[in-house]
Amino acid sequence: MDTNMKILIVDDFSTMRRIIKNLLGDLGFKNISQAEDGVMALRMLQEAGDYDFLVTDWNMPEMPGIELLKAVRADEKLSQLPVLLVTAEQKREQIVEAAQAGVNGYIVKPFTAVTLKEKLDKIFERIEA
Amino acid sequence: MISTSEQYNNLLEKARSLVNCVEAGDGDEVNKILDDLGNSREEYLYQELGKLTRELHSTLDNFQSDTRIAQLVGEDIPDARDRLEHVINLTDKSAHRTIDIVEQSIPQCDSIAEEVNKLGQSWKQCKKRKMKLADLKKFYNTFTESHEVIIQDVGHIKSGLNEILMAQDFQDLTGQIISRVITMVADVEESLVNLIKVTGHSQPLNNLAHKKAGDKDKGGIQVEGPQVPGRESESIISGQDGVDDLLSSLGF
């Protein structure tokens, strides 16, 4: 896991974006961008082309996180991008849908800094394996 | 008024009788026939009134059994009250957590100040007695101890600050809950408007928009927002551990 990796955080609530940004900062990740909805996020991902990691909420207007995930997986250039869902949504069907859509990790709110680190480590362990 | 050929023939017959009776001067018979004609007029009016009454009844029935008002009163409004109650709890918890940490951190700051003071005093002594070895030794010991304490205190304060950061997570959760209540209030507003229309004009209600207080994803699975104690949806997986278990059982 390269601490310089370029990360995009997507959530319609700015407080949540700030919290995650600070937690990642504590873990050494400083190269962080933010988007407040899925449409903007997708555009940013496609235009820059060099993001290494996507952290997104589910429940957002316009384009919910699950749709963003599917769009990323469907895009040739973005399909391998590691995606972490951080959300209050926790119905069985939703978790299954996310897993089937190819999410790399799923964190339910409210969460702790420890959980975030664990899931990050797990995601990149898998990828690097 | 004349809706069937039977009624038409009936009327024609009566009209002819009437003319005959008038020409014959038969007052009684004329009155009888006029009454008869009057009654059938009344009957028509009663029939129409009956129809309107049945329509109104069925409209009101439909309206009552029309799920929207019943649902609002029976489910959505109590649901909204619970949700707002939960919002109060979340914000209360968060505020107290933050204040607790602030209260813990202030003594830590005092402790740091105290240690720094000690160091200051010790060094002053050194300078006053022109760096005698004994004093330098004393300063060294003081420094070693204080260093330890200060590092610890700073550590505590830092982790307290991190906890305060996490305590702000309430805003996102409460925001989502409140958004849903706002949607529900809009529903109530719409239903009340419709109710006013119905009682004003006795029109049958068509196309009452049935918006539930949960949005539909384009994928069709209903988005829930944060769970509220006592109002949990079915099929909820509880906690990060539950989520992790489900994912690993699916092979992820």
Short mmCIF file of C-alpha atoms in Angstrom, two decimals:
data_model
loop_
_atom_site.label_atom_id
_atom_site.label_comp_id
_atom_site.label_asym_id
_atom_site.label_seq_id
_atom_site.Cartn_x
_atom_site.Cartn_y
_atom_site.Cartn_z
CA MET A 1 0.00 0.00 0.00
CA ASP A 2 1.59 3.20 -1.20
CA THR A 3 0.85 6.07 1.20
CA ASN A 4 1.03 8.38 -1.74
CA MET A 5 -1.86 6.72 -3.50
CA LYS A 6 -4.52 8.99 -4.93
CA ILE A 7 -7.80 8.58 -3.12
CA LEU A 8 -11.29 9.89 -3.93
CA ILE A 9 -13.85 10.23 -1.11
CA VAL A 10 -17.52 10.54 -2.11
CA ASP A 11 -20.33 11.43 0.32
CA ASP A 12 -23.09 14.02 0.18
CA PHE A 13 -22.41 14.95 3.81
CA SER A 14 -19.28 17.07 4.09
CA THR A 15 -18.76 16.15 7.76
CA MET A 16 -18.37 12.50 6.79
CA ARG A 17 -15.92 13.37 4.02
CA ARG A 18 -13.83 15.35 6.49
CA ILE A 19 -13.86 12.56 9.06
CA ILE A 20 -12.68 9.97 6.56
CA LYS A 21 -10.08 12.36 5.14
CA ASN A 22 -8.65 12.95 8.62
CA LEU A 23 -8.61 9.24 9.45
CA LEU A 24 -6.79 8.46 6.23
CA GLY A 25 -4.44 11.35 6.96
CA ASP A 26 -3.62 9.79 10.31
CA LEU A 27 -2.72 6.57 8.51
CA GLY A 28 -0.35 8.52 6.28
CA PHE A 29 -2.53 9.06 3.21
CA LYS A 30 -2.42 12.71 2.20
CA ASN A 31 -3.23 12.59 -1.50
CA ILE A 32 -6.99 12.93 -1.12
CA SER A 33 -9.75 14.43 -3.28
CA GLN A 34 -13.45 14.76 -2.53
CA ALA A 35 -16.72 14.68 -4.42
CA GLU A 36 -20.19 15.26 -3.09
CA ASP A 37 -22.09 13.06 -5.51
CA GLY A 38 -21.63 10.06 -7.77
CA VAL A 39 -21.95 11.94 -11.02
CA MET A 40 -19.15 14.34 -10.12
CA ALA A 41 -17.09 11.46 -8.76
CA LEU A 42 -17.38 9.43 -11.95
CA ARG A 43 -16.35 12.44 -14.00
CA MET A 44 -13.35 13.04 -11.76
CA LEU A 45 -12.31 9.39 -11.99
CA GLN A 46 -12.61 9.33 -15.76
CA GLU A 47 -10.94 12.67 -16.40
CA ALA A 48 -7.95 12.16 -14.12
CA GLY A 49 -7.52 8.49 -14.91
CA ASP A 50 -4.98 8.00 -12.13
CA TYR A 51 -6.98 7.37 -8.98
CA ASP A 52 -5.83 4.39 -6.92
CA PHE A 53 -8.70 4.06 -4.49
CA LEU A 54 -12.37 5.03 -4.19
CA VAL A 55 -14.26 5.42 -0.89
CA THR A 56 -17.95 6.07 -1.32
CA ASP A 57 -21.22 6.35 0.59
CA TRP A 58 -24.32 4.53 -0.75
CA ASN A 59 -27.23 6.83 -0.01
CA MET A 60 -26.63 9.88 -2.19
CA PRO A 61 -28.89 11.84 -4.51
CA GLU A 62 -28.57 11.60 -8.33
CA MET A 63 -26.33 8.55 -8.36
CA PRO A 64 -26.28 6.25 -5.33
CA GLY A 65 -22.96 4.62 -4.41
CA ILE A 66 -24.09 1.27 -5.77
CA GLU A 67 -24.63 2.84 -9.20
CA LEU A 68 -21.25 4.55 -9.02
CA LEU A 69 -19.67 1.19 -8.22
CA LYS A 70 -21.39 -0.45 -11.17
CA ALA A 71 -20.40 2.39 -13.49
CA VAL A 72 -16.78 2.09 -12.36
CA ARG A 73 -16.78 -1.66 -12.93
CA ALA A 74 -18.35 -1.17 -16.36
CA ASP A 75 -15.76 1.35 -17.46
CA GLU A 76 -12.81 -0.34 -19.15
CA LYS A 77 -10.27 2.06 -17.70
CA LEU A 78 -11.71 2.02 -14.17
CA SER A 79 -12.86 -1.58 -13.77
CA GLN A 80 -9.91 -2.58 -11.56
CA LEU A 81 -10.20 0.37 -9.19
CA PRO A 82 -10.47 -0.79 -5.56
CA VAL A 83 -13.75 0.44 -4.08
CA LEU A 84 -14.74 0.69 -0.42
CA LEU A 85 -18.36 1.36 0.55
CA VAL A 86 -18.84 3.25 3.82
CA THR A 87 -22.54 3.49 4.53
CA ALA A 88 -25.42 3.29 6.96
CA GLU A 89 -27.19 0.86 4.58
CA GLN A 90 -27.09 -2.61 6.08
CA LYS A 91 -29.84 -4.73 4.65
CA ARG A 92 -28.87 -8.22 3.56
CA GLU A 93 -29.94 -7.62 -0.05
CA GLN A 94 -27.85 -4.48 -0.24
CA ILE A 95 -24.70 -6.11 1.05
CA VAL A 96 -25.19 -8.98 -1.37
CA GLU A 97 -25.83 -6.58 -4.25
CA ALA A 98 -22.66 -4.65 -3.44
CA ALA A 99 -20.60 -7.82 -3.22
CA GLN A 100 -21.98 -9.07 -6.52
CA ALA A 101 -21.27 -5.70 -8.12
CA GLY A 102 -17.62 -6.16 -7.17
CA VAL A 103 -17.10 -3.97 -4.11
CA ASN A 104 -13.79 -4.60 -2.34
CA GLY A 105 -14.89 -3.70 1.18
CA TYR A 106 -18.07 -2.73 3.05
CA ILE A 107 -18.05 -0.65 6.25
CA VAL A 108 -21.24 0.19 8.15
CA LYS A 109 -21.75 3.50 9.93
CA PRO A 110 -21.05 4.38 12.64
CA PHE A 111 -17.57 2.96 12.38
CA THR A 112 -14.24 3.29 14.16
CA ALA A 113 -10.80 4.30 12.96
CA VAL A 114 -9.61 0.77 13.74
CA THR A 115 -12.21 -0.75 11.41
CA LEU A 116 -11.22 1.59 8.59
CA LYS A 117 -7.57 0.61 8.92
CA GLU A 118 -8.42 -3.10 9.08
CA LYS A 119 -10.53 -2.98 5.94
CA LEU A 120 -7.93 -0.94 4.07
CA ASP A 121 -5.22 -3.40 4.97
CA LYS A 122 -7.42 -6.32 3.94
CA ILE A 123 -8.33 -4.78 0.59
CA PHE A 124 -4.77 -4.12 -0.41
CA GLU A 125 -3.48 -7.41 0.98
CA ARG A 126 -5.89 -9.15 -1.39
CA ILE A 127 -4.92 -7.01 -4.34
CA GLU A 128 -1.24 -7.40 -3.81
CA ALA A 129 -1.59 -11.16 -3.36
CA MET B 1 -85.28 12.37 -18.47
CA ILE B 2 -86.59 9.93 -20.96
CA SER B 3 -84.03 7.23 -20.92
CA THR B 4 -85.77 4.21 -22.33
CA SER B 5 -88.36 3.64 -25.01
CA GLU B 6 -90.49 2.06 -22.31
CA GLN B 7 -90.46 5.28 -20.37
CA TYR B 8 -91.17 7.13 -23.60
CA ASN B 9 -94.23 5.02 -24.36
CA ASN B 10 -95.38 5.29 -20.77
CA LEU B 11 -95.16 9.05 -20.89
CA LEU B 12 -96.89 9.24 -24.24
CA GLU B 13 -99.72 7.10 -22.95
CA LYS B 14 -100.17 9.25 -19.87
CA ALA B 15 -100.04 12.43 -21.92
CA ARG B 16 -102.76 11.11 -24.22
CA SER B 17 -104.90 10.13 -21.23
CA LEU B 18 -104.41 13.56 -19.75
CA VAL B 19 -105.56 15.26 -22.92
CA ASN B 20 -108.59 12.97 -23.07
CA CYS B 21 -109.51 13.58 -19.45
CA VAL B 22 -109.13 17.33 -19.80
CA GLU B 23 -111.35 17.30 -22.89
CA ALA B 24 -113.82 15.06 -21.03
CA GLY B 25 -113.78 17.45 -18.09
CA ASP B 26 -112.89 14.61 -15.69
CA GLY B 27 -111.24 16.71 -12.94
CA ASP B 28 -110.44 13.81 -10.64
CA GLU B 29 -108.81 11.78 -13.35
CA VAL B 30 -106.82 14.81 -14.53
CA ASN B 31 -105.48 15.34 -11.01
CA LYS B 32 -104.61 11.68 -10.72
CA ILE B 33 -102.63 11.76 -13.94
CA LEU B 34 -100.87 15.01 -13.00
CA ASP B 35 -99.89 13.49 -9.65
CA ASP B 36 -98.61 10.44 -11.46
CA LEU B 37 -96.48 12.55 -13.79
CA GLY B 38 -95.25 14.58 -10.82
CA ASN B 39 -94.28 11.44 -8.98
CA SER B 40 -92.26 10.09 -11.86
CA ARG B 41 -90.42 13.43 -11.96
CA GLU B 42 -89.69 13.15 -8.26
CA GLU B 43 -88.64 9.57 -8.75
CA TYR B 44 -86.12 10.69 -11.34
CA LEU B 45 -84.73 13.26 -8.90
CA TYR B 46 -84.49 10.66 -6.13
CA GLN B 47 -82.72 8.30 -8.46
CA GLU B 48 -80.16 10.95 -9.35
CA LEU B 49 -79.75 11.88 -5.69
CA GLY B 50 -79.29 8.23 -4.83
CA LYS B 51 -76.61 7.90 -7.47
CA LEU B 52 -74.73 10.94 -6.19
CA THR B 53 -74.97 9.71 -2.62
CA ARG B 54 -73.60 6.31 -3.57
CA GLU B 55 -70.77 7.98 -5.46
CA LEU B 56 -69.94 10.15 -2.48
CA HIS B 57 -70.01 7.17 -0.14
CA SER B 58 -67.77 5.17 -2.36
CA THR B 59 -65.38 8.10 -2.74
CA LEU B 60 -65.18 8.58 0.99
CA ASP B 61 -64.83 4.85 1.49
CA ASN B 62 -62.06 4.71 -1.05
CA PHE B 63 -60.44 7.66 0.54
CA GLN B 64 -60.49 6.11 3.99
CA SER B 65 -59.38 2.73 2.86
CA ASP B 66 -57.06 4.43 0.42
CA THR B 67 -53.87 3.46 2.09
CA ARG B 68 -52.27 6.86 2.13
CA ILE B 69 -54.01 8.55 5.06
CA ALA B 70 -54.23 5.30 7.00
CA GLN B 71 -50.59 4.67 6.38
CA LEU B 72 -49.58 8.15 7.39
CA VAL B 73 -51.48 7.98 10.63
CA GLY B 74 -50.76 4.37 11.44
CA GLU B 75 -47.18 4.04 10.37
CA ASP B 76 -45.36 7.01 8.94
CA ILE B 77 -46.08 9.60 11.59
CA PRO B 78 -45.22 7.38 14.58
CA ASP B 79 -42.20 6.25 12.55
CA ALA B 80 -41.15 9.88 12.04
CA ARG B 81 -41.52 10.59 15.74
CA ASP B 82 -39.28 7.67 16.63
CA ARG B 83 -36.74 8.77 14.07
CA LEU B 84 -36.59 12.31 15.41
CA GLU B 85 -36.34 10.91 18.93
CA HIS B 86 -33.35 8.89 17.75
CA VAL B 87 -31.82 12.03 16.26
CA ILE B 88 -32.05 13.68 19.67
CA ASN B 89 -30.34 10.65 21.21
CA LEU B 90 -27.53 10.63 18.67
CA THR B 91 -26.81 14.33 19.03
CA ASP B 92 -27.01 14.10 22.80
CA LYS B 93 -24.57 11.19 22.88
CA SER B 94 -22.18 12.96 20.59
CA ALA B 95 -22.23 16.18 22.56
CA HIS B 96 -21.57 14.38 25.83
CA ARG B 97 -18.81 12.26 24.34
CA THR B 98 -17.12 15.43 23.12
CA ILE B 99 -17.48 17.24 26.42
CA ASP B 100 -16.15 14.17 28.30
CA ILE B 101 -13.03 14.22 26.18
CA VAL B 102 -12.59 17.96 26.63
CA GLU B 103 -12.87 17.47 30.40
CA GLN B 104 -10.23 14.75 30.29
CA SER B 105 -7.92 16.77 28.11
CA ILE B 106 -7.79 19.89 30.23
CA PRO B 107 -5.97 18.20 33.14
CA GLN B 108 -3.57 16.73 30.57
CA CYS B 109 -2.78 20.25 29.39
CA ASP B 110 -2.34 21.37 32.99
CA SER B 111 -0.01 18.47 33.57
CA ILE B 112 2.11 19.41 30.57
CA ALA B 113 2.30 23.00 31.79
CA GLU B 114 3.35 21.77 35.22
CA GLU B 115 6.15 19.61 33.82
CA VAL B 116 7.41 22.39 31.62
CA ASN B 117 7.41 24.65 34.66
CA LYS B 118 9.42 22.12 36.63
CA LEU B 119 11.93 22.00 33.84
CA GLY B 120 12.05 25.75 33.74
CA GLN B 121 12.69 25.99 37.47
CA SER B 122 15.33 23.33 37.40
CA TRP B 123 17.17 25.02 34.57
CA LYS B 124 16.96 28.38 36.35
CA GLN B 125 18.65 26.77 39.33
CA CYS B 126 21.40 25.52 37.10
CA LYS B 127 22.04 28.94 35.66
CA LYS B 128 21.88 30.60 39.09
CA ARG B 129 24.49 28.29 40.52
CA LYS B 130 26.53 28.56 37.35
CA MET B 131 26.03 25.05 36.01
CA LYS B 132 27.33 23.11 38.99
CA LEU B 133 27.47 19.39 38.21
CA ALA B 134 25.00 18.51 40.96
CA ASP B 135 22.45 20.87 39.51
CA LEU B 136 23.01 19.61 35.99
CA LYS B 137 22.44 16.08 37.22
CA LYS B 138 19.26 17.21 38.90
CA PHE B 139 18.12 18.91 35.72
CA TYR B 140 18.87 15.79 33.71
CA ASN B 141 16.70 13.67 36.01
CA THR B 142 13.91 16.19 36.01
CA PHE B 143 14.13 16.32 32.24
CA THR B 144 13.93 12.54 31.90
CA GLU B 145 10.86 12.32 34.11
CA SER B 146 9.10 15.29 32.59
CA HIS B 147 9.82 14.08 29.09
CA GLU B 148 8.03 10.83 29.89
CA VAL B 149 4.99 12.56 31.36
CA ILE B 150 4.74 15.12 28.57
CA ILE B 151 4.92 12.49 25.83
CA GLN B 152 2.17 10.54 27.56
CA ASP B 153 -0.05 13.57 28.00
CA VAL B 154 0.40 14.61 24.40
CA GLY B 155 -0.52 11.09 23.36
CA HIS B 156 -3.71 11.22 25.39
CA ILE B 157 -4.68 14.60 24.04
CA LYS B 158 -4.06 13.48 20.48
CA SER B 159 -6.20 10.39 20.85
CA GLY B 160 -8.86 12.52 22.54
CA LEU B 161 -8.86 14.79 19.51
CA ASN B 162 -9.28 11.80 17.23
CA GLU B 163 -12.21 10.63 19.29
CA ILE B 164 -13.78 14.06 19.05
CA LEU B 165 -13.37 13.82 15.29
CA MET B 166 -15.20 10.50 15.23
CA ALA B 167 -17.91 11.88 17.52
CA GLN B 168 -18.93 14.20 14.68
CA ASP B 169 -20.22 11.23 12.70
CA PHE B 170 -23.65 11.93 14.15
CA GLN B 171 -24.17 14.74 11.69
CA ASP B 172 -24.23 12.49 8.65
CA LEU B 173 -26.55 9.95 10.31
CA THR B 174 -28.94 12.52 11.75
CA GLY B 175 -28.93 14.41 8.46
CA GLN B 176 -30.07 11.31 6.58
CA ILE B 177 -32.78 10.59 9.14
CA ILE B 178 -34.07 14.14 9.08
CA SER B 179 -34.16 14.16 5.27
CA ARG B 180 -36.48 11.18 5.37
CA VAL B 181 -38.75 12.90 7.87
CA ILE B 182 -38.87 15.94 5.62
CA THR B 183 -40.02 13.71 2.77
CA MET B 184 -42.72 12.26 5.00
CA VAL B 185 -43.91 15.70 6.03
CA ALA B 186 -44.24 16.60 2.35
CA ASP B 187 -46.39 13.48 1.95
CA VAL B 188 -48.64 14.58 4.79
CA GLU B 189 -48.97 17.96 3.20
CA GLU B 190 -49.97 16.46 -0.11
CA SER B 191 -52.52 14.15 1.48
CA LEU B 192 -54.07 16.97 3.43
CA VAL B 193 -54.35 19.04 0.28
CA ASN B 194 -56.12 16.16 -1.41
CA LEU B 195 -58.41 15.73 1.57
CA ILE B 196 -59.39 19.36 1.34
CA LYS B 197 -60.11 18.95 -2.36
CA VAL B 198 -62.25 15.88 -1.75
CA THR B 199 -64.38 17.37 0.98
CA GLY B 200 -64.72 20.53 -1.04
CA HIS B 201 -65.85 19.05 -4.33
CA SER B 202 -67.02 15.49 -3.82
CA GLN B 203 -64.87 14.38 -6.72
CA PRO B 204 -63.67 10.84 -6.93
CA LEU B 205 -59.99 10.66 -6.01
CA ASN B 206 -57.78 9.48 -8.75
CA ASN B 207 -54.06 9.19 -8.90
CA LEU B 208 -53.11 10.03 -5.33
CA ALA B 209 -49.35 9.87 -5.58
CA HIS B 210 -48.20 7.04 -3.38
CA LYS B 211 -44.79 8.16 -2.22
CA LYS B 212 -43.33 6.13 0.60
CA ALA B 213 -40.83 7.82 2.89
CA GLY B 214 -38.05 5.65 1.49
CA ASP B 215 -36.62 6.37 -1.90
CA LYS B 216 -36.29 3.72 -4.51
CA ASP B 217 -32.86 3.07 -5.87
CA LYS B 218 -32.79 2.69 -9.60
CA GLY B 219 -31.83 -0.88 -8.75
CA GLY B 220 -35.20 -1.36 -7.06
CA ILE B 221 -33.95 -2.15 -3.56
CA GLN B 222 -35.27 0.42 -1.14
CA VAL B 223 -32.65 2.71 0.38
CA GLU B 224 -33.09 2.92 4.15
CA GLY B 225 -30.79 5.43 5.71
CA PRO B 226 -29.49 4.81 9.24
CA GLN B 227 -31.45 2.26 11.27
CA VAL B 228 -33.45 3.60 14.19
CA PRO B 229 -33.86 1.41 17.30
CA GLY B 230 -37.36 -0.04 17.42
CA ARG B 231 -37.88 0.76 13.76
CA GLU B 232 -35.41 -1.58 12.17
CA SER B 233 -36.27 -2.91 8.74
CA GLU B 234 -36.40 -6.59 8.14
CA SER B 235 -33.33 -8.28 6.77
CA ILE B 236 -30.97 -5.95 8.60
CA ILE B 237 -27.47 -7.18 9.21
CA SER B 238 -26.34 -5.84 12.54
CA GLY B 239 -22.93 -4.32 12.97
CA GLN B 240 -19.63 -4.52 11.14
CA ASP B 241 -19.12 -8.10 12.38
CA GLY B 242 -22.43 -9.16 10.87
CA VAL B 243 -21.51 -7.55 7.57
CA ASP B 244 -18.09 -9.21 7.59
CA ASP B 245 -19.64 -12.61 8.32
CA LEU B 246 -22.17 -12.26 5.50
CA LEU B 247 -19.47 -11.22 3.06
CA SER B 248 -17.20 -14.10 3.97
CA SER B 249 -20.08 -16.54 3.72
CA LEU B 250 -20.52 -15.31 0.16
CA GLY B 251 -16.89 -15.91 -0.51
CA PHE B 252 -15.69 -12.30 -0.33
#
